[in-house]
């Protein structure tokens, strides 16, 4: 009962969640860049991803404890939905696995394509998510919304456009493997996001229970990733090698961002999540200009403008055709009576 009441969230709450998610994502990008470009003892990114999943699980448990109201009810909920529902756990392990494939494919694509080509083609995940939303959730988008989706795609492409990086290639690259990998990454991104949204919205199960189910499988998947990618080095140097206060700050931002993302997906949709991510890219680039001395170009300004316009267009209220049809029917009946 308590959960169903929470479904009717206000527009103000949705805007708050989107704003926080955008600001956290923008700060995360800048902070992540700082931790990867400064300091001699570089930490293992795979361990950071794994710790993020653990923190998200702990935070979700805390919020669920507050939602249930007592330790007894929390334990009952966990017993029913986690230990007593292996099928549900398996269901939520699918997006975890798909996201892991996506991350690996993105790395493979970046290893075989120029950075500029990668950035442009990877933006296809935005229309791919929109297409998955239409096919998997039986939702329709207006022509203006489709237009805004592709405008956003173009805007993000321009914002991230760095032709200078596309010149000198130090390693041998295979564009065919690169484009194949990026196609898989784009499909994985669209499918996993919309699949999680479908699971969230197709039952009355608490959002935090769903998060716990997903983060449990996420921890397993990411630990396998640590073993496969950096196993021998982690064994030699230690799991927390290279961790500083800044690294912990990045992990905390990633965890909080992940929780807000699930709230946004629950109460808005994955396409809106994509628009928020685009706004975060613009904000983080502006922050990079201030902090790292990057120069804003005309292409970036144009891209940022397109991103802002597309977000505005997608958010415009859609015309309610059912009401229009009802008015037209009433008018035609009155005309017939008059005749």
mmCIF file of C-alpha atoms in Angstrom:
data_model
loop_
_atom_site.group_PDB
_atom_site.id
_atom_site.type_symbol
_atom_site.label_atom_id
_atom_site.label_comp_id
_atom_site.label_asym_id
_atom_site.label_seq_id
_atom_site.Cartn_x
_atom_site.Cartn_y
_atom_site.Cartn_z
ATOM 1 C CA UNK A 1 0.000 0.000 0.000
ATOM 2 C CA UNK A 2 2.786 2.350 1.042
ATOM 3 C CA UNK A 3 4.609 1.554 -2.222
ATOM 4 C CA UNK A 4 1.628 2.297 -4.468
ATOM 5 C CA UNK A 5 1.183 5.698 -2.887
ATOM 6 C CA UNK A 6 4.803 6.458 -3.732
ATOM 7 C CA UNK A 7 4.109 5.744 -7.413
ATOM 8 C CA UNK A 8 2.241 9.060 -7.761
ATOM 9 C CA UNK A 9 5.361 11.168 -7.532
ATOM 10 C CA UNK A 10 5.261 14.860 -8.348
ATOM 11 C CA UNK A 11 6.869 16.519 -11.350
ATOM 12 C CA UNK A 12 9.052 18.459 -8.901
ATOM 13 C CA UNK A 13 10.464 15.179 -7.517
ATOM 14 C CA UNK A 14 11.198 13.910 -11.055
ATOM 15 C CA UNK A 15 12.984 17.172 -11.919
ATOM 16 C CA UNK A 16 14.932 16.995 -8.647
ATOM 17 C CA UNK A 17 16.092 13.424 -9.423
ATOM 18 C CA UNK A 18 17.054 14.324 -13.014
ATOM 19 C CA UNK A 19 18.952 17.433 -11.844
ATOM 20 C CA UNK A 20 20.863 15.552 -9.115
ATOM 21 C CA UNK A 21 21.659 12.702 -11.530
ATOM 22 C CA UNK A 22 22.959 15.182 -14.137
ATOM 23 C CA UNK A 23 25.108 17.113 -11.628
ATOM 24 C CA UNK A 24 26.492 13.908 -10.061
ATOM 25 C CA UNK A 25 27.338 12.478 -13.522
ATOM 26 C CA UNK A 26 29.073 15.715 -14.560
ATOM 27 C CA UNK A 27 31.109 15.866 -11.312
ATOM 28 C CA UNK A 28 31.928 12.147 -11.651
ATOM 29 C CA UNK A 29 33.342 12.623 -15.180
ATOM 30 C CA UNK A 30 35.630 15.478 -14.088
ATOM 31 C CA UNK A 31 36.723 13.698 -10.863
ATOM 32 C CA UNK A 32 37.338 10.423 -12.741
ATOM 33 C CA UNK A 33 39.511 12.205 -15.284
ATOM 34 C CA UNK A 34 41.506 13.781 -12.441
ATOM 35 C CA UNK A 35 42.137 10.402 -10.746
ATOM 36 C CA UNK A 36 43.206 8.772 -14.048
ATOM 37 C CA UNK A 37 45.602 11.556 -15.098
ATOM 38 C CA UNK A 38 47.338 12.475 -11.817
ATOM 39 C CA UNK A 39 49.378 10.434 -9.369
ATOM 40 C CA UNK A 40 51.937 7.700 -9.999
ATOM 41 C CA UNK A 41 50.190 4.693 -8.407
ATOM 42 C CA UNK A 42 47.243 4.215 -10.765
ATOM 43 C CA UNK A 43 44.417 2.225 -9.175
ATOM 44 C CA UNK A 44 42.674 -0.670 -10.920
ATOM 45 C CA UNK A 45 39.447 0.581 -12.506
ATOM 46 C CA UNK A 46 37.948 -2.957 -12.306
ATOM 47 C CA UNK A 47 38.226 -2.985 -8.489
ATOM 48 C CA UNK A 48 36.664 0.495 -8.303
ATOM 49 C CA UNK A 49 33.659 -0.743 -10.354
ATOM 50 C CA UNK A 50 33.303 -3.741 -8.020
ATOM 51 C CA UNK A 51 33.443 -1.584 -4.850
ATOM 52 C CA UNK A 52 30.815 0.726 -6.411
ATOM 53 C CA UNK A 53 28.414 -2.239 -6.679
ATOM 54 C CA UNK A 54 29.042 -3.115 -3.000
ATOM 55 C CA UNK A 55 28.352 0.475 -1.851
ATOM 56 C CA UNK A 56 25.168 0.625 -3.979
ATOM 57 C CA UNK A 57 24.028 -2.606 -2.321
ATOM 58 C CA UNK A 58 24.716 -1.213 1.198
ATOM 59 C CA UNK A 59 22.908 2.083 0.407
ATOM 60 C CA UNK A 60 19.915 0.194 -1.064
ATOM 61 C CA UNK A 61 19.739 -1.994 2.066
ATOM 62 C CA UNK A 62 19.728 1.157 4.214
ATOM 63 C CA UNK A 63 16.925 2.782 2.191
ATOM 64 C CA UNK A 64 14.894 -0.458 2.213
ATOM 65 C CA UNK A 65 15.340 -0.651 6.016
ATOM 66 C CA UNK A 66 13.916 2.864 6.290
ATOM 67 C CA UNK A 67 11.071 1.988 3.879
ATOM 68 C CA UNK A 68 10.055 -1.192 5.734
ATOM 69 C CA UNK A 69 10.287 0.550 9.122
ATOM 70 C CA UNK A 70 11.797 -2.222 11.232
ATOM 71 C CA UNK A 71 14.622 -4.771 11.155
ATOM 72 C CA UNK A 72 12.142 -7.648 11.312
ATOM 73 C CA UNK A 73 10.224 -6.469 8.240
ATOM 74 C CA UNK A 74 13.519 -5.807 6.424
ATOM 75 C CA UNK A 75 14.734 -9.367 7.065
ATOM 76 C CA UNK A 76 11.326 -10.777 6.002
ATOM 77 C CA UNK A 77 11.471 -8.738 2.772
ATOM 78 C CA UNK A 78 15.019 -9.924 2.019
ATOM 79 C CA UNK A 79 14.099 -13.542 2.819
ATOM 80 C CA UNK A 80 11.079 -13.413 0.481
ATOM 81 C CA UNK A 81 12.567 -11.385 -2.390
ATOM 82 C CA UNK A 82 16.231 -12.398 -2.345
ATOM 83 C CA UNK A 83 16.770 -15.803 -0.706
ATOM 84 C CA UNK A 84 13.297 -17.102 -1.590
ATOM 85 C CA UNK A 85 13.258 -15.825 -5.179
ATOM 86 C CA UNK A 86 16.152 -17.327 -7.159
ATOM 87 C CA UNK A 87 14.106 -16.787 -10.354
ATOM 88 C CA UNK A 88 13.890 -13.034 -9.665
ATOM 89 C CA UNK A 89 17.633 -12.900 -8.899
ATOM 90 C CA UNK A 90 18.315 -14.639 -12.208
ATOM 91 C CA UNK A 91 16.000 -12.178 -13.981
ATOM 92 C CA UNK A 92 17.994 -9.224 -12.605
ATOM 93 C CA UNK A 93 21.357 -10.846 -13.393
ATOM 94 C CA UNK A 94 20.582 -10.412 -17.122
ATOM 95 C CA UNK A 95 21.140 -6.603 -17.186
ATOM 96 C CA UNK A 96 24.301 -7.042 -15.050
ATOM 97 C CA UNK A 97 25.753 -9.491 -17.594
ATOM 98 C CA UNK A 98 24.654 -7.364 -20.565
ATOM 99 C CA UNK A 99 26.242 -4.228 -19.022
ATOM 100 C CA UNK A 100 29.485 -6.212 -18.499
ATOM 101 C CA UNK A 101 29.445 -7.233 -22.195
ATOM 102 C CA UNK A 102 28.723 -3.586 -23.157
ATOM 103 C CA UNK A 103 31.726 -2.291 -21.170
ATOM 104 C CA UNK A 104 34.058 -4.876 -22.709
ATOM 105 C CA UNK A 105 32.768 -4.189 -26.222
ATOM 106 C CA UNK A 106 33.203 -0.431 -25.695
ATOM 107 C CA UNK A 107 36.839 -1.038 -24.688
ATOM 108 C CA UNK A 108 37.392 -3.302 -27.724
ATOM 109 C CA UNK A 109 35.807 -0.685 -30.008
ATOM 110 C CA UNK A 110 37.995 2.102 -28.576
ATOM 111 C CA UNK A 111 41.074 -0.096 -29.153
ATOM 112 C CA UNK A 112 40.192 -0.518 -32.846
ATOM 113 C CA UNK A 113 38.698 2.862 -33.775
ATOM 114 C CA UNK A 114 39.904 6.455 -33.623
ATOM 115 C CA UNK A 115 38.555 8.291 -30.558
ATOM 116 C CA UNK A 116 36.493 10.717 -32.693
ATOM 117 C CA UNK A 117 34.913 7.881 -34.750
ATOM 118 C CA UNK A 118 34.169 5.972 -31.536
ATOM 119 C CA UNK A 119 32.491 8.972 -29.899
ATOM 120 C CA UNK A 120 30.302 9.641 -32.952
ATOM 121 C CA UNK A 121 29.147 6.039 -33.493
ATOM 122 C CA UNK A 122 28.634 5.341 -29.770
ATOM 123 C CA UNK A 123 25.928 8.043 -29.680
ATOM 124 C CA UNK A 124 23.722 5.625 -31.653
ATOM 125 C CA UNK A 125 22.858 4.165 -28.219
ATOM 126 C CA UNK A 126 20.406 7.094 -27.764
ATOM 127 C CA UNK A 127 18.101 6.215 -30.739
ATOM 128 C CA UNK A 128 18.710 2.504 -29.998
ATOM 129 C CA UNK A 129 17.316 3.019 -26.462
ATOM 130 C CA UNK A 130 14.314 4.872 -27.942
ATOM 131 C CA UNK A 131 13.716 1.973 -30.366
ATOM 132 C CA UNK A 132 13.986 -0.621 -27.544
ATOM 133 C CA UNK A 133 11.508 1.460 -25.505
ATOM 134 C CA UNK A 134 8.989 1.371 -28.377
ATOM 135 C CA UNK A 135 9.467 -2.364 -29.093
ATOM 136 C CA UNK A 136 9.829 -3.747 -25.549
ATOM 137 C CA UNK A 137 7.468 -1.455 -23.613
ATOM 138 C CA UNK A 138 4.862 -0.937 -26.378
ATOM 139 C CA UNK A 139 5.276 2.809 -25.990
ATOM 140 C CA UNK A 140 4.881 5.342 -28.776
ATOM 141 C CA UNK A 141 6.960 8.448 -29.398
ATOM 142 C CA UNK A 142 5.700 11.499 -31.266
ATOM 143 C CA UNK A 143 7.493 12.738 -34.405
ATOM 144 C CA UNK A 144 8.818 15.678 -32.375
ATOM 145 C CA UNK A 145 10.235 13.312 -29.745
ATOM 146 C CA UNK A 146 11.963 11.181 -32.411
ATOM 147 C CA UNK A 147 13.344 14.389 -33.937
ATOM 148 C CA UNK A 148 14.638 15.521 -30.516
ATOM 149 C CA UNK A 149 16.278 12.080 -29.962
ATOM 150 C CA UNK A 150 18.281 12.379 -33.206
ATOM 151 C CA UNK A 151 18.994 16.074 -32.504
ATOM 152 C CA UNK A 152 20.405 15.033 -29.123
ATOM 153 C CA UNK A 153 22.530 12.425 -30.907
ATOM 154 C CA UNK A 154 23.954 15.115 -33.198
ATOM 155 C CA UNK A 155 24.481 17.544 -30.310
ATOM 156 C CA UNK A 156 26.437 15.039 -28.184
ATOM 157 C CA UNK A 157 28.511 14.075 -31.231
ATOM 158 C CA UNK A 158 29.510 17.719 -31.782
ATOM 159 C CA UNK A 159 30.227 18.294 -28.084
ATOM 160 C CA UNK A 160 32.629 15.320 -28.032
ATOM 161 C CA UNK A 161 34.110 15.970 -31.463
ATOM 162 C CA UNK A 162 37.911 15.981 -31.247
ATOM 163 C CA UNK A 163 39.355 15.497 -34.756
ATOM 164 C CA UNK A 164 42.878 16.091 -33.407
ATOM 165 C CA UNK A 165 42.779 12.687 -31.707
ATOM 166 C CA UNK A 166 41.989 10.924 -34.963
ATOM 167 C CA UNK A 167 45.387 11.520 -36.605
ATOM 168 C CA UNK A 168 48.340 9.564 -35.188
ATOM 169 C CA UNK A 169 47.625 5.890 -34.603
ATOM 170 C CA UNK A 170 50.287 4.113 -32.535
ATOM 171 C CA UNK A 171 48.752 0.621 -32.554
ATOM 172 C CA UNK A 172 47.423 -1.538 -35.345
ATOM 173 C CA UNK A 173 43.640 -1.154 -35.559
ATOM 174 C CA UNK A 174 40.930 -3.219 -37.221
ATOM 175 C CA UNK A 175 37.940 -0.959 -38.083
ATOM 176 C CA UNK A 176 35.744 -3.993 -38.877
ATOM 177 C CA UNK A 177 36.231 -5.383 -35.347
ATOM 178 C CA UNK A 178 35.786 -1.850 -33.967
ATOM 179 C CA UNK A 179 32.435 -1.230 -35.699
ATOM 180 C CA UNK A 180 31.242 -4.750 -34.871
ATOM 181 C CA UNK A 181 32.083 -4.212 -31.191
ATOM 182 C CA UNK A 182 30.401 -0.807 -31.109
ATOM 183 C CA UNK A 183 27.243 -2.243 -32.720
ATOM 184 C CA UNK A 184 27.073 -4.880 -29.949
ATOM 185 C CA UNK A 185 27.780 -2.217 -27.271
ATOM 186 C CA UNK A 186 24.998 0.039 -28.615
ATOM 187 C CA UNK A 187 22.470 -2.833 -28.679
ATOM 188 C CA UNK A 188 23.525 -3.944 -25.163
ATOM 189 C CA UNK A 189 23.131 -0.394 -23.827
ATOM 190 C CA UNK A 190 19.608 -0.021 -25.253
ATOM 191 C CA UNK A 191 18.442 -3.516 -24.280
ATOM 192 C CA UNK A 192 19.826 -3.604 -20.702
ATOM 193 C CA UNK A 193 18.412 -0.196 -19.766
ATOM 194 C CA UNK A 194 14.932 -0.878 -21.158
ATOM 195 C CA UNK A 195 14.897 -4.449 -19.774
ATOM 196 C CA UNK A 196 15.593 -3.097 -16.257
ATOM 197 C CA UNK A 197 12.869 -0.460 -16.741
ATOM 198 C CA UNK A 198 10.397 -3.186 -17.807
ATOM 199 C CA UNK A 199 11.212 -5.299 -14.711
ATOM 200 C CA UNK A 200 10.835 -2.237 -12.457
ATOM 201 C CA UNK A 201 7.479 -1.186 -13.904
ATOM 202 C CA UNK A 202 5.888 -4.597 -14.412
ATOM 203 C CA UNK A 203 5.404 -5.378 -10.698
ATOM 204 C CA UNK A 204 4.714 -3.726 -7.344
ATOM 205 C CA UNK A 205 8.045 -4.933 -5.933
ATOM 206 C CA UNK A 206 9.922 -2.112 -4.202
ATOM 207 C CA UNK A 207 12.548 -0.303 -6.297
ATOM 208 C CA UNK A 208 15.130 -0.951 -3.553
ATOM 209 C CA UNK A 209 14.412 -4.686 -3.511
ATOM 210 C CA UNK A 210 14.963 -4.711 -7.293
ATOM 211 C CA UNK A 211 18.207 -2.770 -6.834
ATOM 212 C CA UNK A 212 19.430 -5.257 -4.190
ATOM 213 C CA UNK A 213 18.644 -8.139 -6.567
ATOM 214 C CA UNK A 214 20.589 -6.460 -9.393
ATOM 215 C CA UNK A 215 23.563 -5.320 -7.282
ATOM 216 C CA UNK A 216 24.061 -8.832 -5.838
ATOM 217 C CA UNK A 217 24.546 -10.242 -9.335
ATOM 218 C CA UNK A 218 26.490 -7.077 -10.260
ATOM 219 C CA UNK A 219 29.047 -7.801 -7.499
ATOM 220 C CA UNK A 220 29.576 -11.347 -8.830
ATOM 221 C CA UNK A 221 29.943 -10.125 -12.451
ATOM 222 C CA UNK A 222 32.375 -7.303 -11.544
ATOM 223 C CA UNK A 223 34.529 -9.596 -9.332
ATOM 224 C CA UNK A 224 34.839 -11.984 -12.290
ATOM 225 C CA UNK A 225 35.880 -8.905 -14.307
ATOM 226 C CA UNK A 226 38.607 -8.085 -11.742
ATOM 227 C CA UNK A 227 39.919 -11.681 -11.913
ATOM 228 C CA UNK A 228 39.905 -11.828 -15.740
ATOM 229 C CA UNK A 229 41.348 -8.336 -16.405
ATOM 230 C CA UNK A 230 43.734 -7.644 -13.506
ATOM 231 C CA UNK A 231 43.877 -10.913 -11.509
ATOM 232 C CA UNK A 232 47.687 -11.388 -11.207
ATOM 233 C CA UNK A 233 48.368 -7.650 -10.605
ATOM 234 C CA UNK A 234 45.611 -7.379 -7.945
ATOM 235 C CA UNK A 235 47.073 -10.473 -6.193
ATOM 236 C CA UNK A 236 50.531 -8.890 -6.291
ATOM 237 C CA UNK A 237 49.729 -5.253 -5.391
ATOM 238 C CA UNK A 238 46.471 -5.609 -3.441
ATOM 239 C CA UNK A 239 42.777 -4.908 -4.149
ATOM 240 C CA UNK A 240 42.951 -1.286 -2.943
ATOM 241 C CA UNK A 241 46.273 -0.426 -4.621
ATOM 242 C CA UNK A 242 46.498 3.263 -5.585
ATOM 243 C CA UNK A 243 43.328 4.280 -3.715
ATOM 244 C CA UNK A 244 43.299 7.897 -2.486
ATOM 245 C CA UNK A 245 40.605 10.174 -1.000
ATOM 246 C CA UNK A 246 39.835 11.313 -4.559
ATOM 247 C CA UNK A 247 39.387 7.721 -5.774
ATOM 248 C CA UNK A 248 36.953 7.030 -2.896
ATOM 249 C CA UNK A 249 35.128 10.255 -3.828
ATOM 250 C CA UNK A 250 34.771 9.012 -7.454
ATOM 251 C CA UNK A 251 33.451 5.647 -6.192
ATOM 252 C CA UNK A 252 30.955 7.430 -3.908
ATOM 253 C CA UNK A 253 29.751 9.640 -6.809
ATOM 254 C CA UNK A 254 29.344 6.585 -9.041
ATOM 255 C CA UNK A 255 27.315 4.801 -6.315
ATOM 256 C CA UNK A 256 24.998 7.762 -5.652
ATOM 257 C CA UNK A 257 24.639 8.345 -9.409
ATOM 258 C CA UNK A 258 23.657 4.691 -9.870
ATOM 259 C CA UNK A 259 20.898 4.938 -7.240
ATOM 260 C CA UNK A 260 19.496 8.167 -8.721
ATOM 261 C CA UNK A 261 19.605 6.556 -12.180
ATOM 262 C CA UNK A 262 17.344 3.719 -10.981
ATOM 263 C CA UNK A 263 14.908 6.282 -9.485
ATOM 264 C CA UNK A 264 14.869 8.229 -12.792
ATOM 265 C CA UNK A 265 14.256 5.009 -14.783
ATOM 266 C CA UNK A 266 11.445 4.032 -12.380
ATOM 267 C CA UNK A 267 9.588 7.341 -12.462
ATOM 268 C CA UNK A 268 10.459 8.680 -15.951
ATOM 269 C CA UNK A 269 12.148 6.495 -18.615
ATOM 270 C CA UNK A 270 15.451 5.428 -20.166
ATOM 271 C CA UNK A 271 15.263 8.039 -22.922
ATOM 272 C CA UNK A 272 15.066 10.774 -20.290
ATOM 273 C CA UNK A 273 18.095 9.132 -18.645
ATOM 274 C CA UNK A 274 19.924 9.533 -21.976
ATOM 275 C CA UNK A 275 19.013 13.230 -22.126
ATOM 276 C CA UNK A 276 20.292 13.684 -18.568
ATOM 277 C CA UNK A 277 23.571 11.955 -19.510
ATOM 278 C CA UNK A 278 23.922 14.304 -22.494
ATOM 279 C CA UNK A 279 23.435 17.357 -20.278
ATOM 280 C CA UNK A 280 26.088 15.917 -17.929
ATOM 281 C CA UNK A 281 28.553 15.638 -20.854
ATOM 282 C CA UNK A 282 28.057 19.341 -21.645
ATOM 283 C CA UNK A 283 28.472 20.339 -17.955
ATOM 284 C CA UNK A 284 31.582 18.174 -17.461
ATOM 285 C CA UNK A 285 33.183 19.622 -20.624
ATOM 286 C CA UNK A 286 32.541 23.176 -19.369
ATOM 287 C CA UNK A 287 34.060 22.152 -16.000
ATOM 288 C CA UNK A 288 37.072 20.693 -17.862
ATOM 289 C CA UNK A 289 37.537 24.073 -19.571
ATOM 290 C CA UNK A 290 37.763 25.770 -16.157
ATOM 291 C CA UNK A 291 39.847 23.064 -14.407
ATOM 292 C CA UNK A 292 42.029 21.595 -17.175
ATOM 293 C CA UNK A 293 42.282 24.572 -19.530
ATOM 294 C CA UNK A 294 40.427 23.005 -22.483
ATOM 295 C CA UNK A 295 39.317 25.483 -25.142
ATOM 296 C CA UNK A 296 35.645 25.831 -26.110
ATOM 297 C CA UNK A 297 35.244 25.700 -29.887
ATOM 298 C CA UNK A 298 32.410 26.825 -32.150
ATOM 299 C CA UNK A 299 31.555 23.135 -32.796
ATOM 300 C CA UNK A 300 31.226 22.517 -29.023
ATOM 301 C CA UNK A 301 28.991 25.585 -28.618
ATOM 302 C CA UNK A 302 26.749 24.418 -31.472
ATOM 303 C CA UNK A 303 26.577 20.888 -29.986
ATOM 304 C CA UNK A 304 25.721 22.242 -26.519
ATOM 305 C CA UNK A 305 22.948 24.392 -28.049
ATOM 306 C CA UNK A 306 21.509 21.350 -29.898
ATOM 307 C CA UNK A 307 21.574 19.292 -26.663
ATOM 308 C CA UNK A 308 19.689 22.037 -24.766
ATOM 309 C CA UNK A 309 17.072 22.469 -27.545
ATOM 310 C CA UNK A 310 16.540 18.691 -27.874
ATOM 311 C CA UNK A 311 16.012 18.311 -24.084
ATOM 312 C CA UNK A 312 13.436 21.117 -24.221
ATOM 313 C CA UNK A 313 11.639 19.618 -27.267
ATOM 314 C CA UNK A 314 11.496 16.095 -25.794
ATOM 315 C CA UNK A 315 10.045 17.443 -22.563
ATOM 316 C CA UNK A 316 7.209 19.358 -24.284
ATOM 317 C CA UNK A 317 3.773 18.001 -23.303
ATOM 318 C CA UNK A 318 2.290 15.732 -25.964
ATOM 319 C CA UNK A 319 -1.098 16.444 -27.459
ATOM 320 C CA UNK A 320 -3.772 14.244 -25.878
ATOM 321 C CA UNK A 321 -5.476 12.822 -28.971
ATOM 322 C CA UNK A 322 -8.134 10.950 -26.972
ATOM 323 C CA UNK A 323 -9.563 14.215 -25.651
ATOM 324 C CA UNK A 324 -9.450 15.825 -29.109
ATOM 325 C CA UNK A 325 -11.280 12.847 -30.617
ATOM 326 C CA UNK A 326 -13.942 13.028 -27.884
ATOM 327 C CA UNK A 327 -14.548 16.736 -28.565
ATOM 328 C CA UNK A 328 -14.754 16.092 -32.333
ATOM 329 C CA UNK A 329 -17.265 13.247 -31.771
ATOM 330 C CA UNK A 330 -19.422 15.507 -29.573
ATOM 331 C CA UNK A 331 -19.323 18.274 -32.164
ATOM 332 C CA UNK A 332 -20.312 15.913 -35.004
ATOM 333 C CA UNK A 333 -23.232 14.529 -32.935
ATOM 334 C CA UNK A 334 -24.484 18.065 -32.260
ATOM 335 C CA UNK A 335 -24.275 18.832 -35.998
ATOM 336 C CA UNK A 336 -26.297 15.714 -36.802
ATOM 337 C CA UNK A 337 -28.962 16.675 -34.238
ATOM 338 C CA UNK A 338 -29.186 20.181 -35.711
ATOM 339 C CA UNK A 339 -29.723 18.694 -39.185
#
